[in-house]
Coordinates of N, CA and C in Angstrom, one line a residue:
Chain A
X5 N 14.8 -6.6 2.3 CA 13.7 -6.2 1.6 C 13.4 -7.1 0.4
X6 N 12.5 -6.7 -0.4 CA 12.1 -7.5 -1.6 C 11.8 -6.6 -2.7
X7 N 11.9 -7.0 -3.9 CA 11.7 -6.1 -5.1 C 10.5 -6.6 -5.9
X8 N 9.7 -5.6 -6.2 CA 8.5 -5.8 -7.0 C 8.5 -4.8 -8.1
X9 N 8.3 -5.2 -9.3 CA 8.3 -4.3 -10.4 C 7.0 -4.2 -11.1
X10 N 6.7 -3.1 -11.7 CA 5.5 -2.9 -12.5 C 5.8 -2.4 -13.9
X11 N 5.0 -2.8 -14.8 CA 5.2 -2.3 -16.2 C 3.8 -2.2 -16.9
X12 N 3.6 -1.1 -17.5 CA 4.4 0.0 -17.7 C 4.4 0.9 -16.5
X13 N 5.2 1.9 -16.4 CA 5.2 2.9 -15.3 C 4.1 3.9 -15.5
X14 N 3.8 4.2 -16.8 CA 2.7 5.1 -17.2 C 2.2 4.7 -18.5
X15 N 0.9 4.9 -18.7 CA 0.3 4.6 -20.0 C -0.9 5.5 -20.3
X16 N -1.0 6.0 -21.5 CA -2.1 6.8 -22.0 C -2.8 6.0 -23.0
X17 N -4.1 5.9 -22.8 CA -4.9 5.1 -23.8 C -6.2 5.8 -24.1
X18 N -6.8 5.4 -25.3 CA -8.0 6.1 -25.7 C -9.2 5.3 -25.0
X19 N -10.3 6.1 -24.8 CA -11.5 5.5 -24.2 C -12.0 4.4 -25.0
X20 N -12.3 3.3 -24.4 CA -12.8 2.1 -25.1 C -11.8 1.0 -25.3
X21 N -10.6 1.4 -25.1 CA -9.5 0.3 -25.3 C -9.2 -0.3 -24.0
X22 N -8.4 -1.4 -24.1 CA -8.0 -2.2 -22.9 C -6.5 -2.0 -22.6
X23 N -6.2 -2.0 -21.4 CA -4.8 -1.8 -21.0 C -4.4 -2.9 -20.0
X24 N -3.2 -3.5 -20.2 CA -2.7 -4.5 -19.3 C -1.5 -4.0 -18.5
X25 N -1.6 -4.2 -17.2 CA -0.5 -3.8 -16.3 C 0.1 -5.1 -15.7
X26 N 1.4 -5.2 -15.7 CA 2.1 -6.3 -15.2 C 2.7 -6.0 -13.8
X27 N 2.7 -7.0 -12.9 CA 3.3 -6.9 -11.6 C 4.2 -8.1 -11.4
X28 N 5.5 -7.9 -11.2 CA 6.4 -9.0 -11.0 C 7.2 -9.0 -9.7
X29 N 7.3 -10.1 -9.0 CA 8.2 -10.2 -7.9 C 9.5 -10.7 -8.4
X30 N 10.6 -9.9 -8.2 CA 11.9 -10.2 -8.9 C 12.8 -11.1 -8.1
X31 N 12.6 -11.1 -6.8 CA 13.6 -11.9 -6.0 C 12.9 -12.8 -4.9
X32 N 11.6 -13.1 -5.1 CA 10.9 -14.0 -4.2 C 9.7 -14.5 -4.9
X33 N 9.2 -15.6 -4.4 CA 8.0 -16.1 -5.0 C 6.8 -15.6 -4.3
X34 N 5.9 -14.9 -5.0 CA 4.8 -14.3 -4.4 C 3.5 -15.1 -4.5
X35 N 3.2 -15.7 -3.4 CA 2.0 -16.6 -3.4 C 0.7 -15.7 -3.5
X36 N 0.8 -14.5 -3.0 CA -0.3 -13.6 -3.0 C 0.1 -12.2 -3.5
X37 N -0.7 -11.7 -4.4 CA -0.5 -10.4 -4.9 C -1.8 -9.6 -4.7
X38 N -1.6 -8.3 -4.5 CA -2.7 -7.4 -4.2 C -2.7 -6.2 -5.3
X39 N -3.8 -5.8 -5.6 CA -3.9 -4.6 -6.5 C -4.7 -3.5 -5.8
X40 N -4.1 -2.3 -5.9 CA -4.6 -1.2 -5.3 C -4.8 -0.1 -6.3
X41 N -5.7 0.8 -5.9 CA -5.9 2.0 -6.8 C -5.8 3.2 -5.8
X42 N -5.1 4.3 -6.4 CA -4.9 5.4 -5.5 C -5.2 6.7 -6.3
X43 N -6.1 7.5 -5.8 CA -6.4 8.8 -6.4 C -5.5 9.8 -5.8
X44 N -5.3 11.0 -6.4 CA -4.4 12.0 -5.9 C -4.7 12.4 -4.5
X45 N -3.7 12.4 -3.7 CA -3.7 12.8 -2.3 C -4.7 12.0 -1.5
X46 N -4.9 10.8 -1.9 CA -5.8 9.9 -1.1 C -5.0 8.6 -0.8
X47 N -5.6 7.8 0.1 CA -5.0 6.6 0.5 C -5.2 5.5 -0.6
X48 N -4.6 4.3 -0.3 CA -4.6 3.2 -1.2 C -5.9 2.5 -1.0
X49 N -6.6 2.2 -2.1 CA -7.9 1.4 -2.0 C -7.6 0.0 -2.5
X50 N -7.8 -1.0 -1.7 CA -7.6 -2.4 -2.2 C -8.7 -2.7 -3.2
X51 N -8.3 -3.2 -4.4 CA -9.2 -3.6 -5.4 C -9.5 -5.1 -5.3
X52 N -8.4 -5.9 -5.2 CA -8.5 -7.3 -5.3 C -7.3 -8.0 -4.7
X53 N -7.5 -9.2 -4.3 CA -6.4 -10.1 -3.8 C -6.3 -11.3 -4.7
X54 N -5.2 -11.6 -5.1 CA -5.1 -12.8 -6.0 C -4.0 -13.8 -5.4
X55 N -4.4 -15.0 -5.4 CA -3.5 -16.1 -5.0 C -3.1 -16.9 -6.2
X56 N -1.8 -17.3 -6.3 CA -1.3 -17.9 -7.5 C -2.2 -19.2 -7.8
X57 N -2.6 -19.2 -9.1 CA -3.4 -20.3 -9.5 C -4.9 -20.3 -9.2
X58 N -5.3 -19.3 -8.5 CA -6.7 -19.2 -8.1 C -7.3 -17.9 -8.7
X59 N -8.7 -17.9 -8.6 CA -9.4 -16.7 -9.1 C -9.2 -15.6 -8.0
X60 N -9.1 -14.4 -8.5 CA -8.9 -13.2 -7.6 C -10.2 -13.0 -6.8
X61 N -10.0 -12.5 -5.6 CA -11.1 -12.1 -4.7 C -11.2 -10.5 -4.8
X62 N -12.3 -10.1 -5.3 CA -12.5 -8.6 -5.5 C -13.2 -8.0 -4.3
X63 N -12.8 -6.8 -4.0 CA -13.4 -6.0 -2.9 C -14.8 -5.5 -3.4
X64 N -15.6 -5.3 -2.4 CA -17.0 -4.8 -2.7 C -16.9 -3.5 -3.6
X65 N -17.7 -3.5 -4.6 CA -17.8 -2.3 -5.5 C -16.8 -2.3 -6.6
X66 N -15.9 -3.3 -6.7 CA -14.9 -3.4 -7.8 C -15.5 -4.4 -8.8
X67 N -15.6 -3.9 -10.1 CA -16.2 -4.7 -11.1 C -15.2 -5.7 -11.7
X68 N -15.5 -7.0 -11.4 CA -14.5 -8.0 -11.8 C -14.4 -8.2 -13.3
X69 N -15.5 -7.8 -14.0 CA -15.5 -7.9 -15.5 C -14.7 -6.8 -16.1
X70 N -14.5 -5.7 -15.4 CA -13.8 -4.6 -15.9 C -12.4 -4.6 -15.6
X71 N -12.1 -5.1 -14.4 CA -10.7 -5.2 -13.9 C -10.3 -6.7 -13.8
X72 N -9.8 -7.2 -14.9 CA -9.5 -8.6 -15.0 C -8.1 -8.9 -14.4
X73 N -8.0 -9.8 -13.4 CA -6.8 -10.1 -12.8 C -6.4 -11.5 -13.0
X74 N -5.1 -11.7 -13.4 CA -4.6 -13.1 -13.6 C -3.3 -13.2 -12.8
X75 N -3.2 -14.3 -12.1 CA -2.0 -14.6 -11.3 C -1.5 -16.0 -11.6
X76 N -1.0 -16.1 -12.8 CA -0.7 -17.5 -13.4 C 0.6 -18.1 -12.9
X77 N 1.5 -17.3 -12.3 CA 2.7 -17.8 -11.8 C 3.1 -17.2 -10.5
X78 N 4.1 -17.7 -9.9 CA 4.5 -17.2 -8.5 C 5.2 -15.9 -8.6
X79 N 5.5 -15.4 -9.8 CA 6.2 -14.2 -10.0 C 5.5 -13.1 -10.8
X80 N 4.3 -13.4 -11.3 CA 3.6 -12.5 -12.2 C 2.1 -12.5 -12.0
X81 N 1.6 -11.3 -11.9 CA 0.2 -11.0 -11.9 C -0.1 -9.9 -12.8
X82 N -1.2 -10.0 -13.5 CA -1.6 -8.9 -14.4 C -2.9 -8.4 -14.1
X83 N -3.1 -7.1 -14.3 CA -4.4 -6.4 -14.2 C -4.7 -5.8 -15.6
X84 N -5.8 -6.2 -16.1 CA -6.3 -5.7 -17.4 C -7.5 -4.8 -17.1
X85 N -7.4 -3.5 -17.5 CA -8.5 -2.6 -17.4 C -9.2 -2.7 -18.8
X86 N -10.4 -3.3 -18.8 CA -11.1 -3.4 -20.1 C -12.0 -2.3 -20.4
X87 N -12.1 -1.9 -21.7 CA -13.0 -0.8 -22.1 C -12.8 0.4 -21.2
X88 N -11.6 0.8 -21.1 CA -11.3 1.9 -20.2 C -12.0 3.2 -20.5
X89 N -12.4 3.9 -19.5 CA -13.0 5.2 -19.6 C -12.2 6.2 -18.8
X90 N -12.5 7.5 -19.0 CA -11.7 8.5 -18.3 C -11.7 8.4 -16.8
X91 N -12.9 7.9 -16.3 CA -12.9 7.8 -14.8 C -12.1 6.6 -14.3
X92 N -11.5 5.8 -15.2 CA -10.6 4.8 -14.7 C -9.2 5.3 -14.6
X93 N -9.0 6.6 -15.0 CA -7.6 7.2 -14.9 C -7.3 7.2 -13.4
X94 N -6.1 6.7 -13.1 CA -5.7 6.6 -11.7 C -4.3 6.1 -11.6
X95 N -3.8 5.9 -10.4 CA -2.5 5.3 -10.1 C -2.8 3.9 -9.6
X96 N -2.3 2.9 -10.3 CA -2.6 1.5 -9.9 C -1.3 1.0 -9.3
X97 N -1.4 0.4 -8.2 CA -0.2 -0.2 -7.5 C -0.4 -1.6 -7.1
X98 N 0.6 -2.5 -7.3 CA 0.4 -3.8 -6.9 C 1.4 -4.0 -5.7
X99 N 1.1 -5.1 -5.0 CA 2.0 -5.5 -3.9 C 2.0 -7.0 -3.9
X100 N 3.1 -7.6 -3.3 CA 3.2 -9.0 -3.3 C 3.7 -9.5 -1.9
X101 N 3.3 -10.7 -1.6 CA 3.7 -11.3 -0.3 C 3.9 -12.8 -0.5
X102 N 4.5 -13.4 0.5 CA 4.7 -14.9 0.4 C 6.2 -15.2 0.2
X103 N 6.4 -16.5 -0.1 CA 7.7 -17.0 -0.3 C 8.6 -16.8 1.0
X104 N 9.8 -16.2 0.8 CA 10.7 -16.0 1.8 C 10.4 -14.9 2.8
X105 N 9.4 -14.1 2.5 CA 9.0 -13.0 3.3 C 8.4 -13.4 4.6
X106 N 8.5 -12.6 5.6 CA 7.8 -12.9 6.9 C 6.3 -12.9 6.6
X107 N 5.7 -13.6 7.4 CA 4.2 -13.8 7.3 C 3.6 -12.4 7.2
X108 N 2.8 -12.1 6.2 CA 2.0 -10.9 6.1 C 2.8 -9.7 5.7
X109 N 4.1 -9.8 5.5 CA 4.8 -8.7 4.9 C 4.4 -8.6 3.4
X110 N 4.2 -7.4 3.0 CA 4.0 -7.2 1.6 C 4.8 -6.0 1.1
X111 N 5.3 -6.1 -0.2 CA 6.2 -5.1 -0.8 C 5.5 -4.6 -2.0
X112 N 5.6 -3.3 -2.3 CA 4.9 -2.7 -3.3 C 5.7 -2.5 -4.6
X113 N 5.0 -2.5 -5.7 CA 5.7 -2.0 -6.9 C 5.7 -0.5 -7.0
X114 N 6.3 0.0 -8.0 CA 6.4 1.5 -8.1 C 5.2 2.2 -8.7
X115 N 4.2 1.4 -9.1 CA 2.9 2.0 -9.5 C 2.9 2.2 -11.0
X116 N 1.7 2.3 -11.6 CA 1.4 2.6 -13.0 C 0.4 3.7 -13.0
X117 N 0.8 4.7 -13.7 CA -0.1 5.9 -13.9 C -0.9 5.7 -15.2
X118 N -2.2 5.5 -15.1 CA -3.1 5.3 -16.2 C -3.9 6.5 -16.5
X119 N -3.8 7.0 -17.7 CA -4.6 8.2 -18.2 C -5.4 7.7 -19.4
X120 N -6.7 7.9 -19.2 CA -7.6 7.5 -20.3 C -8.2 8.8 -20.9
X121 N -7.9 8.9 -22.2 CA -8.4 10.2 -22.9 C -9.7 10.0 -23.7
Chain B
X16 N -14.7 -1.7 3.2 CA -13.5 -2.1 3.9 C -13.4 -1.4 5.3
X17 N -12.4 -1.8 6.0 CA -12.3 -1.2 7.4 C -11.6 0.2 7.3
X18 N -11.9 1.0 8.2 CA -11.4 2.4 8.2 C -10.3 2.6 9.2
X19 N -9.2 3.0 8.8 CA -8.1 3.4 9.7 C -7.9 4.9 9.6
X20 N -7.9 5.5 10.7 CA -7.8 7.0 10.7 C -6.4 7.4 11.2
X21 N -5.7 8.2 10.4 CA -4.4 8.7 10.8 C -4.5 10.1 11.2
X22 N -3.7 10.5 12.2 CA -3.6 11.9 12.6 C -2.1 12.2 13.0
X23 N -1.7 13.4 12.7 CA -2.4 14.4 12.0 C -2.5 14.1 10.5
X24 N -3.4 14.8 9.8 CA -3.5 14.6 8.3 C -2.3 15.2 7.6
X25 N -1.7 16.3 8.2 CA -0.5 16.8 7.6 C 0.3 17.5 8.7
X26 N 1.6 17.6 8.4 CA 2.5 18.2 9.4 C 3.6 19.0 8.6
X27 N 3.9 20.2 9.2 CA 5.0 21.0 8.7 C 5.9 21.2 9.8
X28 N 7.1 20.7 9.7 CA 8.1 20.9 10.8 C 9.4 21.4 10.3
X29 N 10.2 21.8 11.3 CA 11.5 22.3 11.0 C 12.5 21.1 11.0
X30 N 13.5 21.1 10.2 CA 14.5 20.1 10.1 C 15.1 19.9 11.5
X31 N 15.3 18.7 12.0 CA 15.8 18.5 13.3 C 14.8 18.2 14.4
X32 N 13.6 18.5 14.1 CA 12.5 18.3 15.1 C 12.1 16.8 15.0
X33 N 11.5 16.4 16.1 CA 10.9 15.0 16.2 C 9.5 15.0 15.7
X34 N 9.0 13.9 15.2 CA 7.7 13.8 14.6 C 7.0 12.6 15.3
X35 N 5.7 12.8 15.5 CA 4.8 11.7 16.0 C 3.6 11.7 15.3
X36 N 3.1 10.5 14.9 CA 1.9 10.3 14.2 C 1.2 9.0 14.7
X37 N -0.1 9.0 14.6 CA -0.7 7.7 15.0 C -1.8 7.3 14.1
X38 N -2.2 6.1 14.3 CA -3.2 5.4 13.5 C -4.2 4.7 14.4
X39 N -5.5 4.9 14.2 CA -6.4 4.2 15.1 C -7.5 3.5 14.2
X40 N -8.0 2.5 14.8 CA -9.0 1.7 14.1 C -10.2 1.3 15.1
X41 N -11.3 1.1 14.5 CA -12.4 0.6 15.4 C -12.4 -0.9 15.5
X42 N -11.5 -1.5 14.7 CA -11.4 -3.0 14.8 C -10.0 -3.4 15.3
X43 N -9.9 -4.6 15.8 CA -8.6 -5.1 16.2 C -7.8 -5.6 15.0
X44 N -6.5 -5.3 15.0 CA -5.6 -5.8 14.0 C -4.6 -6.7 14.6
X45 N -4.1 -7.7 13.9 CA -3.1 -8.6 14.4 C -1.7 -8.2 14.0
X46 N -1.6 -7.4 12.9 CA -0.3 -6.9 12.4 C -0.5 -5.5 12.0
X47 N 0.5 -4.7 12.3 CA 0.5 -3.3 11.8 C 1.8 -3.1 11.0
X48 N 1.6 -2.4 9.9 CA 2.8 -2.0 9.1 C 2.8 -0.5 8.9
X49 N 4.0 0.1 8.7 CA 4.1 1.5 8.4 C 4.8 1.6 7.1
X50 N 4.3 2.5 6.2 CA 4.9 2.7 4.9 C 5.1 4.2 4.7
X51 N 6.1 4.5 3.8 CA 6.3 5.8 3.3 C 6.2 5.8 1.8
X52 N 5.5 6.8 1.3 CA 5.3 6.9 -0.1 C 5.8 8.3 -0.6
X53 N 6.7 8.2 -1.6 CA 7.1 9.5 -2.3 C 6.2 9.7 -3.5
X54 N 6.0 10.9 -3.9 CA 5.1 11.2 -5.1 C 5.4 10.4 -6.3
X55 N 4.4 9.8 -6.9 CA 4.6 9.0 -8.1 C 5.3 7.6 -7.9
X56 N 5.4 7.2 -6.6 CA 6.1 6.0 -6.3 C 5.2 5.1 -5.5
X57 N 5.5 3.8 -5.5 CA 4.8 2.9 -4.6 C 5.3 3.1 -3.1
X58 N 4.4 2.7 -2.2 CA 4.8 2.8 -0.8 C 6.0 1.8 -0.5
X59 N 6.9 2.3 0.4 CA 8.0 1.5 0.9 C 7.8 1.1 2.3
X60 N 8.0 -0.2 2.6 CA 7.8 -0.6 4.0 C 8.9 -0.1 4.9
X61 N 8.5 0.5 6.0 CA 9.4 1.0 7.0 C 9.6 0.1 8.2
X62 N 8.4 -0.3 8.8 CA 8.4 -1.1 10.0 C 7.2 -2.0 10.0
X63 N 7.4 -3.2 10.5 CA 6.3 -4.2 10.7 C 6.2 -4.5 12.2
X64 N 5.0 -4.6 12.7 CA 4.7 -4.9 14.1 C 3.8 -6.1 14.2
X65 N 4.2 -7.1 15.0 CA 3.4 -8.4 15.0 C 2.8 -8.7 16.3
X66 N 3.2 -8.0 17.4 CA 2.6 -8.3 18.7 C 2.1 -7.0 19.4
X67 N 1.0 -7.2 20.1 CA 0.5 -6.0 20.9 C 1.6 -5.6 21.9
X68 N 1.8 -4.3 22.0 CA 2.8 -3.8 22.9 C 4.2 -3.7 22.3
X69 N 4.4 -4.3 21.1 CA 5.7 -4.4 20.5 C 6.2 -3.0 20.2
X70 N 7.5 -2.7 20.4 CA 8.1 -1.5 20.1 C 9.3 -1.8 19.2
X71 N 9.3 -1.3 18.0 CA 10.4 -1.6 17.0 C 11.0 -0.4 16.4
X72 N 12.3 -0.4 16.2 CA 13.0 0.7 15.7 C 13.7 0.3 14.3
X73 N 13.8 1.4 13.5 CA 14.5 1.2 12.2 C 15.2 2.5 12.0
X74 N 16.4 2.6 12.5 CA 17.2 3.9 12.4 C 16.5 4.9 13.3
X75 N 16.1 6.1 12.6 CA 15.5 7.1 13.4 C 14.0 6.9 13.6
X76 N 13.5 5.9 13.1 CA 12.1 5.6 13.2 C 11.8 4.6 14.3
X77 N 10.7 4.8 15.0 CA 10.3 3.9 16.1 C 8.8 3.8 15.9
X78 N 8.3 2.6 16.0 CA 6.9 2.3 15.9 C 6.4 1.4 17.0
X79 N 5.2 1.6 17.4 CA 4.6 0.8 18.5 C 3.3 0.2 18.1
X80 N 3.1 -1.0 18.5 CA 1.8 -1.7 18.3 C 1.0 -1.5 19.6
X81 N -0.1 -0.8 19.6 CA -0.9 -0.5 20.8 C -1.4 -1.7 21.5
X82 N -1.4 -1.6 22.8 CA -1.9 -2.7 23.7 C -3.3 -3.1 23.3
X83 N -4.2 -2.2 23.0 CA -5.5 -2.6 22.6 C -5.6 -3.2 21.3
X84 N -4.6 -3.2 20.5 CA -4.5 -3.7 19.1 C -5.4 -2.9 18.2
X85 N -5.8 -1.8 18.6 CA -6.6 -0.9 17.7 C -5.9 0.3 17.3
X86 N -4.6 0.4 17.7 CA -3.8 1.6 17.3 C -2.4 1.3 17.2
X87 N -1.7 2.2 16.5 CA -0.2 2.1 16.4 C 0.3 3.5 16.2
X88 N 1.6 3.7 16.6 CA 2.2 5.0 16.6 C 3.6 4.9 15.8
X89 N 3.9 6.0 15.2 CA 5.2 6.1 14.5 C 5.9 7.4 14.9
X90 N 7.1 7.3 15.4 CA 7.9 8.5 15.7 C 9.1 8.5 14.8
X91 N 9.5 9.7 14.4 CA 10.7 10.0 13.6 C 11.5 11.0 14.4
X92 N 12.7 10.6 14.7 CA 13.5 11.6 15.5 C 14.5 12.3 14.6
X93 N 14.8 13.6 15.0 CA 15.7 14.4 14.3 C 15.4 14.4 12.8
X94 N 14.3 14.9 12.4 CA 13.9 14.8 11.0 C 14.8 15.5 10.0
X95 N 14.9 15.0 8.8 CA 15.8 15.5 7.8 C 14.9 15.8 6.5
X96 N 15.3 16.5 5.6 CA 14.5 16.8 4.4 C 14.0 15.6 3.6
X97 N 14.8 14.6 3.6 CA 14.4 13.4 2.8 C 13.3 12.6 3.5
X98 N 12.9 13.0 4.7 CA 11.8 12.4 5.4 C 10.4 12.8 4.8
X99 N 10.5 13.8 4.0 CA 9.3 14.3 3.3 C 8.6 13.2 2.6
X100 N 7.3 13.2 2.7 CA 6.5 12.2 2.0 C 5.2 11.9 2.7
X101 N 4.5 10.9 2.3 CA 3.2 10.6 2.9 C 3.4 9.2 3.7
X102 N 3.0 9.2 4.9 CA 3.2 8.0 5.7 C 1.9 7.3 5.9
X103 N 1.8 6.0 5.6 CA 0.6 5.3 5.7 C 0.8 4.2 6.8
X104 N -0.2 4.0 7.6 CA -0.3 2.8 8.4 C -1.1 1.7 7.6
X105 N -0.9 0.5 8.0 CA -1.8 -0.6 7.4 C -2.0 -1.6 8.4
X106 N -3.2 -2.1 8.5 CA -3.5 -3.1 9.5 C -4.0 -4.4 8.8
X107 N -3.7 -5.5 9.4 CA -4.1 -6.8 8.9 C -5.1 -7.4 10.0
X108 N -6.3 -7.7 9.5 CA -7.4 -8.1 10.4 C -7.3 -9.6 10.7
X109 N -8.4 -10.1 11.3 CA -8.5 -11.5 11.7 C -8.9 -12.4 10.5
X110 N -9.5 -11.9 9.5 CA -9.9 -12.7 8.4 C -9.1 -12.4 7.1
X111 N -8.7 -13.5 6.5 CA -8.1 -13.3 5.2 C -6.7 -12.7 5.4
X112 N -6.1 -12.2 4.3 CA -4.8 -11.6 4.3 C -4.8 -10.3 3.7
X113 N -5.9 -9.6 3.8 CA -6.0 -8.2 3.2 C -5.5 -7.2 4.3
X114 N -4.7 -6.3 3.8 CA -4.4 -5.1 4.6 C -5.3 -4.0 4.3
X115 N -5.6 -3.2 5.3 CA -6.3 -2.0 5.1 C -5.5 -0.8 5.5
X116 N -5.5 0.2 4.6 CA -4.6 1.3 4.8 C -5.3 2.5 5.5
X117 N -4.4 3.2 6.2 CA -4.9 4.4 6.8 C -5.0 5.6 5.8
X118 N -5.5 6.7 6.3 CA -5.8 7.9 5.5 C -4.5 8.6 5.1
X119 N -3.4 8.4 5.8 CA -2.2 9.0 5.4 C -1.9 10.2 6.2
X120 N -0.6 10.5 6.5 CA -0.1 11.7 7.1 C 1.0 12.3 6.2
X121 N 0.7 13.5 5.7 CA 1.7 14.1 4.8 C 2.7 14.9 5.7
X122 N 4.0 14.6 5.5 CA 5.0 15.3 6.2 C 5.8 16.2 5.3
X123 N 6.0 17.4 5.8 CA 6.8 18.4 5.1 C 7.9 18.8 6.1
X124 N 9.2 18.7 5.7 CA 10.3 19.2 6.5 C 10.9 20.4 5.9
X125 N 10.9 21.5 6.7 CA 11.4 22.7 6.3 C 12.9 22.8 6.7
X126 N 13.8 23.0 5.7 CA 15.2 23.0 6.0 C 15.6 24.2 6.9

């Protein structure tokens, strides 16, 4: 397997503030990282795909100015939720692929629970 | 995004029973993955399938990549309480490297 970490595991913030979530691949170089959002008892919704050193590709309906993604190194990607509102409260999960992993294998982080009050 | 439908949506079974679930798509996929997610955790990869018709096992789990490339199946034999969780299939299409996730199957194992 492979290990992907996320930080923080949970965060509570006030409406209007910004929150940054980190995703790290600990034992492999992740050329591609994915960001997902999951509502309770629902499936994972892909938000964006980021390749190291490139701009992220956002899925239709995802506001790129609101969900800023940076993938500056082969082991770190960040998701910043800007001017957060209560409707942004959700479980955010990243995954990573590339490096020594088999083609198209991706491993997930443990997720970050965001609550906006 | 593409829609992958999983069935059943939920299952309640007795410990020791076998479990079968499937995932279907209207589109062809080149790769199928099966994941298990525990509450409040990220999904954990169980099995990856790369060729149509492929049958792959991981302990008590067996998954198959459908011949039509539009479906996949996961079987769990002799279920145990720790099998409880939500199982997701994921498919990789012909374009790009995005995976699309199924709707999930919630499994409850009754001791």
